[in-house]
Short mmCIF file of C-alpha atoms in Angstrom, two decimals:
data_model
loop_
_atom_site.label_atom_id
_atom_site.label_comp_id
_atom_site.label_asym_id
_atom_site.label_seq_id
_atom_site.Cartn_x
_atom_site.Cartn_y
_atom_site.Cartn_z
CA MET A 168 -9.78 -8.43 120.92
CA HIS A 169 -8.87 -7.41 124.47
CA THR A 170 -11.23 -4.40 124.29
CA ARG A 171 -14.08 -6.56 122.97
CA LEU A 172 -13.56 -9.11 125.77
CA SER A 173 -13.51 -6.34 128.41
CA ARG A 174 -16.78 -4.96 127.06
CA LYS A 175 -18.34 -8.43 127.17
CA LEU A 176 -17.19 -9.00 130.73
CA GLY A 177 -18.44 -5.55 131.70
CA THR A 178 -21.85 -6.30 130.21
CA VAL A 179 -22.04 -9.64 132.01
CA SER A 180 -21.04 -7.99 135.31
CA HIS A 181 -23.63 -5.27 134.79
CA TRP A 182 -26.41 -7.83 134.25
CA ARG A 183 -25.25 -9.90 137.21
CA PHE A 184 -25.41 -6.81 139.41
CA ALA A 185 -28.86 -5.88 138.05
CA VAL A 186 -30.21 -9.39 138.65
CA LEU A 187 -28.72 -9.45 142.16
CA ALA A 188 -30.27 -6.05 142.92
CA MET A 189 -33.68 -7.31 141.81
CA MET A 190 -33.35 -10.49 143.85
CA LEU A 191 -32.32 -8.86 147.15
CA PRO A 192 -35.85 -7.70 148.17
CA PHE A 193 -37.23 -11.14 147.33
CA ALA A 194 -34.44 -12.79 149.30
CA HIS A 195 -35.27 -10.62 152.33
CA GLU A 196 -38.98 -11.36 151.94
CA THR A 197 -38.25 -15.09 151.65
CA ALA A 198 -36.08 -14.97 154.78
CA SER A 199 -38.89 -13.20 156.66
CA LEU A 200 -41.43 -15.79 155.49
CA ARG A 201 -39.17 -18.63 156.61
CA ALA A 202 -38.76 -17.00 160.03
CA ASP A 203 -42.53 -16.55 160.23
CA ASP A 204 -43.12 -20.19 159.25
CA ALA A 205 -40.76 -21.35 161.98
CA LEU A 206 -42.56 -19.20 164.57
CA VAL A 207 -45.95 -20.49 163.40
CA ALA A 208 -44.82 -24.09 163.80
CA GLU A 209 -43.50 -23.36 167.29
CA ALA A 210 -46.59 -21.32 168.28
CA GLN A 211 -48.88 -24.19 167.31
CA ARG A 212 -47.25 -26.24 170.07
CA GLU A 213 -47.94 -23.53 172.69
CA ARG A 214 -51.10 -22.93 174.72
CA GLY A 215 -52.99 -21.04 171.99
CA THR A 216 -53.40 -17.66 173.72
CA VAL A 217 -51.53 -14.38 173.97
CA ARG A 218 -52.25 -12.44 177.15
CA TRP A 219 -51.99 -8.75 176.27
CA TYR A 220 -51.88 -5.98 178.88
CA THR A 221 -52.50 -2.66 177.11
CA ALA A 222 -53.49 0.94 177.75
CA LEU A 223 -54.83 1.23 174.19
CA ASN A 224 -58.57 1.91 174.22
CA VAL A 225 -61.07 -0.61 172.89
CA GLY A 226 -61.35 1.30 169.59
CA GLY A 227 -57.71 0.49 168.90
CA SER A 228 -57.03 -2.75 170.79
CA LYS A 229 -60.04 -4.79 169.61
CA PRO A 230 -59.44 -4.27 165.86
CA VAL A 231 -55.77 -5.24 166.29
CA ALA A 232 -56.68 -8.38 168.27
CA ASP A 233 -59.41 -9.33 165.78
CA ALA A 234 -57.11 -8.91 162.77
CA PHE A 235 -54.36 -10.96 164.44
CA GLU A 236 -56.77 -13.79 165.29
CA LYS A 237 -58.03 -13.78 161.70
CA LYS A 238 -54.46 -14.17 160.43
CA TYR A 239 -53.52 -16.78 163.07
CA PRO A 240 -56.83 -18.51 163.95
CA PHE A 241 -55.10 -21.00 166.26
CA ILE A 242 -54.15 -18.15 168.67
CA LYS A 243 -56.62 -16.15 170.75
CA VAL A 244 -55.75 -12.75 172.21
CA ALA A 245 -56.83 -12.18 175.82
CA VAL A 246 -56.93 -8.38 176.10
CA ASN A 247 -56.62 -6.78 179.52
CA ARG A 248 -57.17 -3.03 179.22
CA LEU A 249 -55.87 -0.88 182.08
CA SER A 250 -54.43 2.60 182.60
CA ASN A 251 -50.67 3.11 182.26
CA GLU A 252 -50.22 3.33 186.03
CA ARG A 253 -52.31 0.22 186.75
CA ILE A 254 -50.44 -1.86 184.17
CA LEU A 255 -47.11 -0.84 185.67
CA ASN A 256 -48.21 -1.60 189.24
CA ARG A 257 -49.77 -4.91 188.23
CA ILE A 258 -46.67 -6.12 186.37
CA LEU A 259 -44.37 -5.08 189.23
CA THR A 260 -46.61 -6.88 191.73
CA GLU A 261 -46.67 -10.03 189.60
CA ALA A 262 -42.87 -9.88 189.28
CA LYS A 263 -42.47 -9.86 193.07
CA SER A 264 -44.58 -12.98 193.36
CA ASN A 265 -42.66 -14.58 190.47
CA ALA A 266 -45.98 -15.24 188.72
CA PRO A 267 -46.17 -13.17 185.52
CA GLN A 268 -49.67 -13.15 184.03
CA PHE A 269 -48.93 -11.38 180.73
CA ASP A 270 -47.15 -12.38 177.54
CA VAL A 271 -47.15 -9.04 175.72
CA THR A 272 -47.69 -5.52 177.00
CA SER A 273 -48.06 -2.11 175.36
CA PHE A 274 -48.19 1.08 177.41
CA ALA A 275 -46.18 4.22 178.19
CA TYR A 276 -43.62 2.95 180.71
CA LEU A 277 -41.82 0.12 178.93
CA PRO A 278 -38.36 1.68 179.54
CA MET A 279 -39.03 1.13 183.27
CA LEU A 280 -39.78 -2.56 182.69
CA ALA A 281 -36.72 -2.96 180.48
CA GLU A 282 -34.52 -1.38 183.14
CA LYS A 283 -35.82 -3.89 185.70
CA GLY A 284 -35.16 -6.87 183.41
CA LEU A 285 -38.84 -7.71 182.97
CA LEU A 286 -38.85 -7.64 179.16
CA ALA A 287 -37.40 -10.22 176.80
CA HIS A 288 -34.92 -9.22 174.09
CA TYR A 289 -36.61 -9.49 170.70
CA VAL A 290 -35.77 -7.50 167.56
CA SER A 291 -38.64 -7.93 165.10
CA PHE A 292 -37.73 -7.70 161.42
CA GLU A 293 -40.33 -4.88 161.29
CA THR A 294 -38.17 -2.65 163.53
CA LYS A 295 -36.12 -1.39 160.58
CA ALA A 296 -39.17 0.52 159.31
CA TYR A 297 -39.36 2.70 162.45
CA GLN A 298 -37.97 6.19 162.91
CA GLU A 299 -35.27 7.00 165.42
CA GLY A 300 -36.62 7.42 168.94
CA PHE A 301 -39.51 5.01 168.34
CA PHE A 302 -37.63 1.82 169.28
CA ASP A 303 -35.30 0.67 172.02
CA PRO A 304 -31.73 0.42 170.68
CA LYS A 305 -31.18 -2.48 173.12
CA GLY A 306 -34.01 -4.45 171.50
CA HIS A 307 -36.62 -4.71 174.28
CA TRP A 308 -39.49 -2.71 172.74
CA VAL A 309 -40.75 -0.80 169.71
CA SER A 310 -43.43 1.89 169.77
CA MET A 311 -46.74 0.20 168.97
CA TYR A 312 -48.61 3.50 169.00
CA SER A 313 -48.00 7.11 169.89
CA ASN A 314 -50.03 10.12 170.85
CA LEU A 315 -48.97 13.46 169.41
CA ILE A 316 -49.20 16.25 171.99
CA VAL A 317 -50.24 19.28 169.94
CA LEU A 318 -51.49 22.83 170.16
CA GLY A 319 -55.15 22.65 169.24
CA TYR A 320 -57.26 25.67 168.30
CA ASN A 321 -60.87 26.67 167.71
CA THR A 322 -61.24 27.58 164.01
CA ARG A 323 -64.18 29.88 164.73
CA ALA A 324 -62.32 31.82 167.40
CA LEU A 325 -59.10 32.21 165.38
CA ASN A 326 -58.69 33.08 161.73
CA GLU A 327 -55.75 31.84 159.64
CA ALA A 328 -53.67 34.97 160.24
CA SER A 329 -54.00 34.89 164.03
CA ILE A 330 -53.08 31.22 164.66
CA PRO A 331 -49.80 30.76 166.58
CA ARG A 332 -47.26 29.00 164.34
CA ASP A 333 -44.72 27.90 166.94
CA TRP A 334 -44.34 27.59 170.72
CA PRO A 335 -42.60 30.99 171.26
CA ASP A 336 -45.68 32.69 169.73
CA LEU A 337 -47.61 31.69 172.85
CA LEU A 338 -45.56 34.15 174.92
CA ASP A 339 -47.42 37.10 173.37
CA THR A 340 -49.57 38.78 176.03
CA ARG A 341 -52.69 38.43 173.86
CA TRP A 342 -52.74 34.71 174.77
CA SER A 343 -52.95 35.36 178.51
CA GLU A 344 -55.88 33.38 180.02
CA LYS A 345 -56.59 31.83 176.58
CA ILE A 346 -54.67 28.54 176.73
CA GLY A 347 -56.09 25.35 178.24
CA MET A 348 -53.75 22.74 179.68
CA ASP A 349 -53.76 19.59 181.83
CA PRO A 350 -51.49 19.83 184.92
CA GLU A 351 -50.24 16.22 184.43
CA VAL A 352 -47.91 16.93 181.51
CA GLY A 353 -44.57 15.90 183.00
CA ALA A 354 -43.59 13.76 179.97
CA TRP A 355 -44.30 16.60 177.53
CA TYR A 356 -42.48 19.15 179.69
CA GLY A 357 -39.44 16.87 180.03
CA ALA A 358 -39.35 16.16 176.28
CA MET A 359 -39.56 19.89 175.48
CA LEU A 360 -36.64 20.61 177.84
CA ASN A 361 -34.60 17.85 176.20
CA TYR A 362 -35.33 19.25 172.75
CA PHE A 363 -34.61 22.91 173.55
CA GLY A 364 -31.81 22.32 176.03
CA ARG A 365 -32.11 23.08 179.74
CA ASP A 366 -31.26 26.83 179.64
CA LYS A 367 -33.41 27.76 176.64
CA GLY A 368 -36.24 25.50 177.82
CA GLU A 369 -36.36 26.98 181.32
CA ARG A 370 -36.45 30.54 179.95
CA PHE A 371 -39.34 29.60 177.67
CA PHE A 372 -41.40 27.89 180.36
CA LYS A 373 -40.79 30.64 182.95
CA ALA A 374 -42.21 33.15 180.46
CA TRP A 375 -45.13 30.86 179.56
CA ALA A 376 -46.00 30.34 183.25
CA ARG A 377 -46.96 34.03 183.40
CA GLN A 378 -49.73 33.53 180.84
CA LYS A 379 -52.43 32.54 183.36
CA ILE A 380 -53.14 29.06 182.02
CA GLN A 381 -56.71 27.68 182.11
CA TRP A 382 -56.31 24.33 183.89
CA GLY A 383 -58.44 21.27 183.20
CA ARG A 384 -58.09 17.55 183.93
CA GLY A 385 -57.96 15.35 180.85
CA HIS A 386 -56.97 16.14 177.27
CA SER A 387 -60.35 15.00 175.97
CA LEU A 388 -62.19 17.44 178.25
CA LEU A 389 -59.83 20.27 177.28
CA ALA A 390 -60.46 19.61 173.59
CA GLN A 391 -64.22 19.69 174.16
CA LEU A 392 -64.03 22.93 176.15
CA MET A 393 -61.91 24.50 173.43
CA SER A 394 -64.41 23.33 170.81
CA ALA A 395 -67.22 24.93 172.83
CA GLY A 396 -65.36 28.26 172.92
CA GLU A 397 -64.21 28.29 176.56
CA PHE A 398 -60.72 29.22 175.31
CA PRO A 399 -59.27 29.38 171.77
CA LEU A 400 -56.15 27.24 172.38
CA ALA A 401 -55.36 24.05 174.30
CA LEU A 402 -52.58 21.51 174.67
CA VAL A 403 -54.28 18.26 173.60
CA TYR A 404 -53.70 14.99 171.76
CA ALA A 405 -53.98 15.01 167.97
CA PHE A 406 -56.46 12.13 168.15
CA ASN A 407 -58.74 14.29 170.37
CA ILE A 408 -58.86 16.78 167.50
CA ALA A 409 -59.47 14.02 164.94
CA GLU A 410 -62.41 12.66 166.98
CA LEU A 411 -64.01 16.11 167.26
CA GLN A 412 -63.46 16.82 163.56
CA ARG A 413 -65.34 13.63 162.69
CA ARG A 414 -68.30 15.07 164.61
CA GLY A 415 -68.05 18.33 162.69
CA ALA A 416 -66.49 20.39 165.52
CA PRO A 417 -64.63 23.63 164.56
CA VAL A 418 -61.16 22.50 165.65
CA SER A 419 -57.73 21.88 164.18
CA TRP A 420 -54.10 21.77 165.39
CA VAL A 421 -50.83 23.54 164.62
CA THR A 422 -48.59 21.32 162.48
CA THR A 423 -45.77 23.87 162.21
CA ALA A 424 -44.75 23.93 165.89
CA ARG A 425 -41.31 22.48 166.63
CA PRO A 426 -41.05 20.15 168.36
CA ILE A 427 -44.27 18.17 168.25
CA VAL A 428 -43.78 15.71 171.09
CA ALA A 429 -44.89 12.10 170.67
CA THR A 430 -45.51 9.86 173.66
CA THR A 431 -44.40 6.32 172.88
CA SER A 432 -46.41 3.32 174.02
CA GLY A 433 -44.01 0.52 173.24
CA VAL A 434 -44.84 -3.14 172.85
CA GLY A 435 -42.66 -5.82 174.40
CA ILE A 436 -42.64 -9.45 175.52
CA ALA A 437 -42.55 -10.65 179.13
CA ALA A 438 -39.11 -11.99 180.04
CA LYS A 439 -40.72 -15.10 181.57
CA THR A 440 -43.51 -15.79 179.08
CA ASP A 441 -44.20 -19.45 178.40
CA ALA A 442 -45.57 -18.59 174.95
CA PRO A 443 -42.59 -16.88 173.28
CA ALA A 444 -43.37 -17.85 169.67
CA SER A 445 -47.01 -16.73 169.89
CA SER A 446 -45.85 -13.48 171.49
CA LYS A 447 -43.31 -12.85 168.72
CA LEU A 448 -45.97 -13.43 166.07
CA PHE A 449 -48.17 -10.86 167.82
CA ILE A 450 -45.32 -8.33 168.03
CA ASP A 451 -44.48 -8.79 164.35
CA PHE A 452 -48.11 -8.30 163.35
CA ALA A 453 -48.65 -5.27 165.61
CA LEU A 454 -45.57 -3.55 164.16
CA SER A 455 -46.25 -4.47 160.53
CA ALA A 456 -47.73 -2.05 158.02
CA GLU A 457 -50.98 -4.06 158.23
CA GLY A 458 -51.18 -3.77 162.00
CA GLN A 459 -50.06 -0.14 162.09
CA LYS A 460 -52.68 0.93 159.56
CA ILE A 461 -55.28 -0.23 162.10
CA ILE A 462 -53.54 1.91 164.73
CA VAL A 463 -53.53 4.94 162.42
CA GLU A 464 -57.23 4.44 161.64
CA SER A 465 -57.94 4.59 165.39
CA GLY A 466 -56.44 8.11 165.43
CA ARG A 467 -53.00 7.30 166.82
CA PHE A 468 -49.60 8.06 165.31
CA SER A 469 -47.35 5.35 163.92
CA GLY A 470 -43.58 5.49 164.27
CA ARG A 471 -43.17 3.69 160.92
CA GLY A 472 -41.43 5.89 158.37
CA ASP A 473 -43.61 4.54 155.54
CA LEU A 474 -46.89 5.54 157.19
CA GLN A 475 -46.37 9.29 157.61
CA THR A 476 -49.28 11.33 156.26
CA ILE A 477 -48.38 14.91 157.27
CA LYS A 478 -45.66 16.51 155.16
CA ASN A 479 -42.42 17.47 156.96
CA LEU A 480 -43.78 16.30 160.32
CA LYS A 481 -40.98 14.77 162.39
CA PRO A 482 -42.31 14.17 165.90
CA PHE A 483 -39.89 14.14 168.81
CA ALA A 484 -40.37 10.96 170.84
CA VAL A 485 -40.29 11.35 174.63
CA PRO A 486 -36.74 10.23 175.56
CA ASP A 487 -36.25 7.24 177.88
CA GLU A 488 -34.46 9.53 180.33
CA VAL A 489 -37.69 11.49 180.77
CA VAL A 490 -39.82 8.36 181.25
CA LEU A 491 -37.39 7.03 183.86
CA ASN A 492 -37.45 10.35 185.75
CA LEU A 493 -41.09 11.31 185.18
CA ASN A 494 -41.81 12.34 188.77
CA LYS A 495 -38.89 14.76 188.74
CA TYR A 496 -40.14 16.51 185.61
CA LEU A 497 -43.72 16.62 186.85
CA GLN A 498 -42.57 18.17 190.13
CA GLU A 499 -40.55 20.81 188.23
CA PHE A 500 -43.55 21.65 186.08
CA THR A 501 -45.85 21.91 189.10
CA GLU A 502 -43.45 24.19 190.98
CA LEU A 503 -43.09 26.43 187.93
CA PHE A 504 -46.74 26.70 186.86
CA HIS A 505 -48.56 26.22 190.21
CA PRO A 506 -51.63 24.63 188.55
CA ALA A 507 -53.45 24.23 191.91
CA SER A 508 -53.34 27.93 192.72
#
């Protein structure tokens, strides 16, 4: 009798656990929908616009804005596209005059804004989908889009057997005068040092500096020159390669190098925005799988773990410490490589 009762209770407990396990995802989804409904109701009482300062080009920013407006037709997105440096200077200038003109911003230097108290604290429920290094642990920003800094190569100039597989391969003397690079790569240099460790990193870069680098301004230009055969290798963005491939150019990039550094262009809300609910809705959408698929289609990299398309690729996000000390790393790189000489 006792054994039979125990079995019955065990069966009941098992089914209760199974039902609870099935209900948990729905409960989370329901909680998210309720939070979204509350934000929608609040946003409908706001001014009806989200002012977005971004360094994302029109091919990426317009589709995101259009899709958001379609989902929330009572909110318009006023996009202000500027370079990273101009966005930073503009926001700092507005802060001094105590007249912020943006609600949401996405560009490379959000850790600087967070450090100065210019970003609101907001942890979107979408943050949990992001890989380590692609969100601020203190809750001020999440990476809206990233650029992978990769070693590109001309597929006509190099056959499969001769392609460098990792960064140390570039120290071979046969690559002297055959690598194109932009001199403004302080973030990449700093991230590489952080990954390797100072001693190992400095030894690597001192050896690489002897390779007679071919200097060129702009990753897009470097990719085009490499495609045209000016040199077989170049340090470029992965999306530069993707754009050229769509045009039929003979280019590709090395996926086996470790690390592959990812610049992070975070998205965050102005600390003094007067449209907080509308801004949160925009953040949630931009970070969602729906919003991030638009980013990926524009050729950028998403920090979401569920949107990775290259097997075993684990990009190394540029650490905040590097962003906050960018001038120091750029100066080190310049002194080591002497790109002007």
